[in-house]
C-alpha cells in the first residue's frame, strides 16, 4: 500500500510483506495480524482484532444437529466451540482514513484473545488521531467495543465522523432480542455496549438512511437482516471492487446460506440478504472481506450449483 505501507514501514521498521520472521523483536508477531491490498487507488488494510470462541451451534441455529455436526467434521472444526475470526478494516481514500468497525474491546472477558485492535493499529503505524471517519456495520459489542476502551476516545479527533444507519441507532434505543439465539448474558452485554456507545459518541454520529458515500469510492449501504441497520461497505476504484460484508456472511454461508446465525435479529431476512450479496459478489467478481471469515478474509465468491464456493486469495508477499 502506498502511504499506508510506507507509514507502517517507518513506524515498525519491518516490511509489510504479511509475514513476521523469527528472530524479530518482542513486538513482532509470529502469526501476522494485518494484510494489505489495493483496490484501484484505495488502500486497504485488514486487521485482526483477534479470535472469538462461540458455541458451534450458534452458527446454525435452524440446522439439524447431525447435519451441522457433519459440516463441522468436514471442516475439521470442533462440534463444541471453534475459533471465529474478528476482522476490522482501515481504508485510505484521498485524504480520508476510515476505520470500519472497532472490534471487541474489553466488552466480554470470556473472549480473552480478542480486543486487540488498538495495539495492532499501533503496530501497523496507524495513529488513532489520523482516523477521519468510522463506519459501523452495526452496533453489536464486537463491532463497537474498541471505541469504548478507556483512553481511546481521547486519542480520536474531536471532528471524527461516525457513520451508522439511522435504523441501527433507532433499534438500539429499545432493542428486541426475541428472535435471536443469544444467551441472556450476551444480550445484556450487547445492550450495555450499544447504550454506552450512544451516550459517548452521539454528537459525532452521522446517521444515513439507505446509502452514503463516505469518501471517493467508499459507499456504505444498509442491508438490514442481521440487525435492522446492518450495513455493508463497497469500495470501487480503477475498475476494481471490494465489499466488506460485516456480519452478513459467515464461513458456513457458502454451503448453507439458509442457516441462521444465533446473533441475527431477523434470521429470515438475514438469509435473504446473504443470498443477495453472495449472488452480487459472484456476478461482479468483487473481493469479499467479512468480519468473521478466517483472517485475512480476502477472497472471491463463485456459484456452485444451488449454493456458493469461497475462493480465498493467493497471499501477496
Coordinates of C-alpha atoms in Angstrom, one line a residue:
X1 CA 0.0 0.0 0.0
X2 CA 1.4 3.4 -0.9
X3 CA 1.3 5.9 2.1
X4 CA -0.2 3.3 4.5
X5 CA 2.6 0.8 3.7
X6 CA 5.3 3.5 3.9
X7 CA 3.9 4.6 7.3
X8 CA 3.9 1.0 8.5
X9 CA 7.5 0.6 7.4
X10 CA 8.6 3.8 9.1
X11 CA 6.8 3.1 12.3
X12 CA 7.7 -0.6 12.8
X13 CA 11.0 -0.9 10.8
X14 CA 9.7 -4.0 9.1
X15 CA 8.4 -4.6 5.6
X16 CA 4.7 -5.1 5.2
X17 CA 5.1 -8.4 3.5
X18 CA 2.4 -10.0 5.6
X19 CA 4.9 -12.2 7.5
X20 CA 6.8 -11.8 10.8
X21 CA 10.1 -13.8 10.6
X22 CA 11.6 -15.4 13.6
X23 CA 14.3 -13.5 15.4
X24 CA 12.5 -10.2 15.4
X25 CA 11.8 -8.0 18.4
X26 CA 9.3 -8.9 21.1
X27 CA 6.7 -6.6 19.4
X28 CA 6.6 -8.6 16.2
X29 CA 4.1 -11.5 15.9
X30 CA 4.8 -15.0 14.7
X31 CA 1.4 -15.1 13.1
X32 CA 0.6 -11.9 11.0
X33 CA -2.4 -9.8 12.1
X34 CA -2.6 -7.4 9.2
X35 CA -2.9 -7.8 5.5
X36 CA -2.6 -5.0 2.9
X37 CA -4.1 -4.7 -0.5
X38 CA -5.2 -2.1 -3.0
X39 CA -8.5 -1.5 -4.7
X40 CA -7.6 0.7 -7.6
X41 CA -6.3 3.9 -5.9
X42 CA -7.8 2.9 -2.5
X43 CA -5.5 1.5 0.2
X44 CA -7.0 -1.3 2.3
X45 CA -5.6 -2.9 5.5
X46 CA -7.4 -5.8 7.0
X47 CA -6.6 -6.0 10.7
X48 CA -7.3 -8.9 13.0
X49 CA -8.9 -7.9 16.3
X50 CA -8.3 -11.4 17.5
X51 CA -10.4 -14.5 17.8
X52 CA -13.8 -15.3 19.5
X53 CA -14.8 -18.7 20.6
X54 CA -18.6 -19.0 20.4
X55 CA -20.5 -22.3 20.7
X56 CA -20.5 -24.1 17.4
X57 CA -24.3 -24.3 17.4
X58 CA -24.6 -20.5 17.3
X59 CA -23.6 -20.5 13.6
X60 CA -26.6 -22.6 12.5
X61 CA -29.4 -22.5 15.0
X62 CA -32.0 -23.8 12.5
X63 CA -29.9 -26.7 11.2
X64 CA -30.4 -30.3 12.0
X65 CA -27.7 -31.0 14.7
X66 CA -26.5 -34.1 12.8
X67 CA -26.1 -32.1 9.5
X68 CA -24.4 -29.2 11.4
X69 CA -22.1 -31.7 13.1
X70 CA -21.2 -33.3 9.8
X71 CA -20.3 -29.9 8.3
X72 CA -18.1 -29.1 11.2
X73 CA -16.4 -32.5 10.9
X74 CA -15.8 -32.0 7.2
X75 CA -14.2 -28.6 8.0
X76 CA -12.1 -30.2 10.9
X77 CA -13.8 -27.9 13.4
X78 CA -14.9 -28.7 16.9
X79 CA -18.6 -29.6 17.4
X80 CA -18.5 -27.7 20.7
X81 CA -16.8 -24.3 20.0
X82 CA -14.5 -23.0 17.3
X83 CA -12.2 -20.1 16.6
X84 CA -14.2 -17.3 15.0
X85 CA -12.1 -14.6 13.4
X86 CA -12.8 -10.9 14.2
X87 CA -11.6 -8.6 11.4
X88 CA -11.7 -4.8 11.1
X89 CA -10.6 -2.7 8.1
X90 CA -8.7 0.5 7.6
X91 CA -9.3 2.3 4.3
X92 CA -7.5 5.2 2.9
X93 CA -9.2 7.1 0.1
X94 CA -8.0 10.6 -0.9
X95 CA -7.2 12.5 2.3
X96 CA -9.5 10.4 4.5
X97 CA -8.6 7.5 6.7
X98 CA -11.6 5.3 7.5
X99 CA -11.9 2.7 10.2
X100 CA -14.6 0.1 9.5
X101 CA -15.8 -1.4 12.9
X102 CA -13.7 -1.4 16.0
X103 CA -13.7 -4.9 17.4
X104 CA -14.5 -6.3 20.8
X105 CA -12.5 -4.0 23.1
X106 CA -13.0 -5.2 26.7
X107 CA -16.7 -5.9 26.4
X108 CA -16.6 -9.7 27.1
X109 CA -13.7 -11.0 29.2
X110 CA -14.7 -14.6 28.3
X111 CA -13.1 -14.0 24.8
X112 CA -9.6 -13.1 26.0
X113 CA -7.9 -13.5 22.6
X114 CA -10.0 -10.7 21.0
X115 CA -9.9 -6.9 21.6
X116 CA -6.5 -6.4 20.0
X117 CA -7.4 -3.5 17.6
X118 CA -5.7 -0.6 19.4
X119 CA -2.4 -2.5 19.8
X120 CA -2.4 -3.8 16.3
X121 CA -3.2 -0.4 14.8
X122 CA -0.2 1.0 16.7
X123 CA 1.9 -1.9 15.4
X124 CA 0.8 -1.0 11.9
X125 CA 1.9 2.6 12.3
X126 CA -1.7 3.9 12.3
X127 CA -2.4 6.6 14.9
X128 CA -6.0 6.8 16.1
X129 CA -5.7 10.5 15.7
X130 CA -5.3 10.1 12.0
X131 CA -8.7 8.5 11.6
X132 CA -11.1 10.9 10.0
X133 CA -14.1 8.6 9.8
X134 CA -15.5 5.5 11.4
X135 CA -18.1 3.3 9.7
X136 CA -20.1 0.8 11.8
X137 CA -21.6 -2.1 10.0
X138 CA -23.8 -2.4 13.1
X139 CA -23.7 -1.9 16.8
X140 CA -23.1 -5.3 18.3
X141 CA -20.5 -5.3 21.1
X142 CA -17.8 -6.9 18.9
X143 CA -18.1 -4.0 16.5
X144 CA -18.3 -1.0 18.8
X145 CA -16.3 -2.3 21.7
X146 CA -12.9 -1.0 20.6
X147 CA -14.2 2.6 20.8
X148 CA -15.3 2.0 24.4
X149 CA -11.8 1.1 25.7
X150 CA -10.6 3.6 28.3
X151 CA -8.4 6.3 26.7
X152 CA -9.5 5.6 23.1
X153 CA -11.9 8.5 22.7
X154 CA -9.3 10.9 24.0
X155 CA -7.0 9.9 21.1
X156 CA -9.6 10.4 18.4
X157 CA -10.1 13.6 16.6
X158 CA -12.8 15.9 18.0
X159 CA -14.2 16.2 14.5
X160 CA -14.4 12.5 13.9
X161 CA -17.4 11.4 11.9
X162 CA -19.1 8.1 12.8
X163 CA -21.3 6.8 10.0
X164 CA -24.1 4.3 11.0
X165 CA -27.5 3.6 9.6
X166 CA -30.3 5.6 11.3
X167 CA -32.3 2.4 11.6
X168 CA -29.5 1.0 13.8
X169 CA -29.5 3.9 16.1
X170 CA -33.2 3.7 16.5
X171 CA -33.2 0.0 17.1
X172 CA -30.7 0.2 20.0
X173 CA -32.8 2.8 21.8
X174 CA -35.0 -0.2 22.7
X175 CA -33.5 -3.4 21.3
X176 CA -35.5 -6.6 20.7
X177 CA -33.7 -9.9 21.2
X178 CA -36.8 -12.1 20.9
X179 CA -35.7 -13.7 17.6
X180 CA -32.0 -14.2 18.3
X181 CA -30.5 -17.2 20.0
X182 CA -28.2 -15.1 22.1
X183 CA -27.7 -16.3 25.7
X184 CA -29.1 -13.8 28.1
X185 CA -25.6 -12.8 29.3
X186 CA -24.5 -11.9 25.8
X187 CA -27.8 -10.0 25.2
X188 CA -27.1 -8.0 28.3
X189 CA -23.5 -7.2 27.0
X190 CA -24.9 -6.2 23.6
X191 CA -27.5 -3.9 25.2
X192 CA -25.0 -2.3 27.6
X193 CA -22.3 -1.7 24.9
X194 CA -24.7 -0.1 22.5
X195 CA -26.2 2.1 25.2
X196 CA -22.7 3.3 26.3
X197 CA -21.6 3.8 22.8
X198 CA -24.6 6.1 22.0
X199 CA -24.0 8.0 25.2
X200 CA -20.3 8.5 24.4
X201 CA -20.5 9.3 20.7
X202 CA -23.9 10.6 19.9
X203 CA -22.7 14.1 19.0
X204 CA -20.3 12.6 16.4
X205 CA -22.8 10.3 14.7
X206 CA -23.6 10.9 11.1
X207 CA -26.7 8.7 10.5
X208 CA -27.7 7.8 7.0
X209 CA -30.9 6.4 5.7
X210 CA -30.1 3.8 3.0
X211 CA -26.7 4.8 1.4
X212 CA -23.9 7.2 1.9
X213 CA -20.6 8.0 0.1
X214 CA -18.1 8.3 3.0
X215 CA -15.1 9.1 0.7
X216 CA -14.4 8.8 -3.0
X217 CA -15.2 5.2 -4.0
X218 CA -16.3 4.2 -0.4
X219 CA -20.1 3.7 -0.1
X220 CA -21.9 2.3 3.0
X221 CA -25.3 0.8 2.3
X222 CA -27.9 -0.5 4.7
X223 CA -28.9 -4.2 4.2
X224 CA -30.9 -4.9 7.4
X225 CA -31.3 -8.6 8.4
X226 CA -28.6 -9.2 10.9
X227 CA -29.8 -6.1 12.7
X228 CA -32.3 -3.5 11.4
X229 CA -29.5 -1.2 10.4
X230 CA -26.8 -3.7 9.4
X231 CA -24.8 -2.3 6.6
X232 CA -22.0 -3.3 4.1
X233 CA -19.3 -1.1 2.7
X234 CA -18.4 -1.3 -1.0
X235 CA -15.2 0.0 -2.4
X236 CA -14.7 0.8 -6.1
X237 CA -11.7 2.4 -7.9
X238 CA -10.0 1.8 -11.2
X239 CA -12.3 -0.9 -12.2
X240 CA -11.7 -3.0 -9.0
X241 CA -14.2 -3.7 -6.3
X242 CA -14.3 -4.9 -2.7
X243 CA -17.1 -5.5 -0.3
X244 CA -16.8 -5.5 3.5
X245 CA -19.9 -7.6 4.4
X246 CA -19.8 -7.2 8.1
X247 CA -21.9 -10.0 9.7
X248 CA -24.0 -10.7 6.6
X249 CA -21.7 -13.6 5.5
X250 CA -20.0 -16.3 7.7
X251 CA -17.8 -19.3 6.9
X252 CA -20.8 -21.6 6.7
X253 CA -22.8 -19.3 4.4
X254 CA -21.4 -20.6 1.1
X255 CA -22.5 -24.2 1.7
X256 CA -25.6 -23.3 3.7
X257 CA -26.7 -19.7 3.1
X258 CA -30.1 -20.5 4.7
X259 CA -28.6 -21.4 8.1
X260 CA -29.4 -18.8 10.7
X261 CA -26.7 -17.3 12.9
X262 CA -27.6 -17.0 16.5
X263 CA -26.9 -13.3 16.6
X264 CA -29.3 -12.4 13.8
X265 CA -32.2 -10.3 14.9
X266 CA -34.3 -11.2 11.8
X267 CA -33.0 -14.6 10.7
X268 CA -35.2 -15.0 7.6
X269 CA -34.3 -11.5 6.3
X270 CA -30.7 -12.1 7.1
X271 CA -30.7 -15.2 5.0
X272 CA -32.3 -13.3 2.1
X273 CA -29.7 -10.6 2.4
X274 CA -26.9 -13.2 2.5
X275 CA -28.0 -14.8 -0.7
X276 CA -28.5 -11.5 -2.5
X277 CA -25.0 -10.4 -1.5
X278 CA -23.4 -13.7 -2.5
X279 CA -25.1 -13.5 -5.9
X280 CA -23.8 -10.0 -6.3
X281 CA -20.3 -10.9 -5.4
X282 CA -20.3 -13.9 -7.8
X283 CA -21.6 -11.7 -10.6
X284 CA -19.2 -8.8 -10.1
X285 CA -16.1 -10.7 -9.1
X286 CA -15.5 -8.2 -6.3
X287 CA -13.2 -9.1 -3.4
X288 CA -15.0 -10.1 -0.2
X289 CA -13.9 -9.3 3.3
X290 CA -16.2 -10.1 6.2
X291 CA -15.9 -9.7 9.9
X292 CA -15.9 -13.4 10.8
X293 CA -14.3 -15.0 7.8
X294 CA -10.8 -16.6 8.6
X295 CA -8.1 -13.9 8.5
X296 CA -7.2 -12.2 6.2
X297 CA -10.7 -12.8 4.9
X298 CA -9.9 -11.8 1.4
X299 CA -11.4 -13.8 -1.4
X300 CA -14.0 -14.1 -4.1
X301 CA -17.3 -15.9 -4.5
X302 CA -18.2 -18.4 -7.2
X303 CA -21.5 -20.1 -7.8
X304 CA -21.5 -23.9 -7.1
X305 CA -24.8 -25.3 -8.3
X306 CA -27.5 -24.2 -5.9
X307 CA -25.0 -22.7 -3.4
X308 CA -21.7 -20.9 -3.5
X309 CA -18.0 -21.5 -3.3
X310 CA -15.4 -19.4 -1.4
X311 CA -12.2 -18.8 -3.3
X312 CA -9.6 -17.3 -0.9
X313 CA -6.9 -15.0 -2.3
X314 CA -3.4 -16.1 -3.0
X315 CA -1.4 -14.1 -0.4
X316 CA 0.5 -11.3 -2.0
X317 CA 4.0 -11.3 -0.5

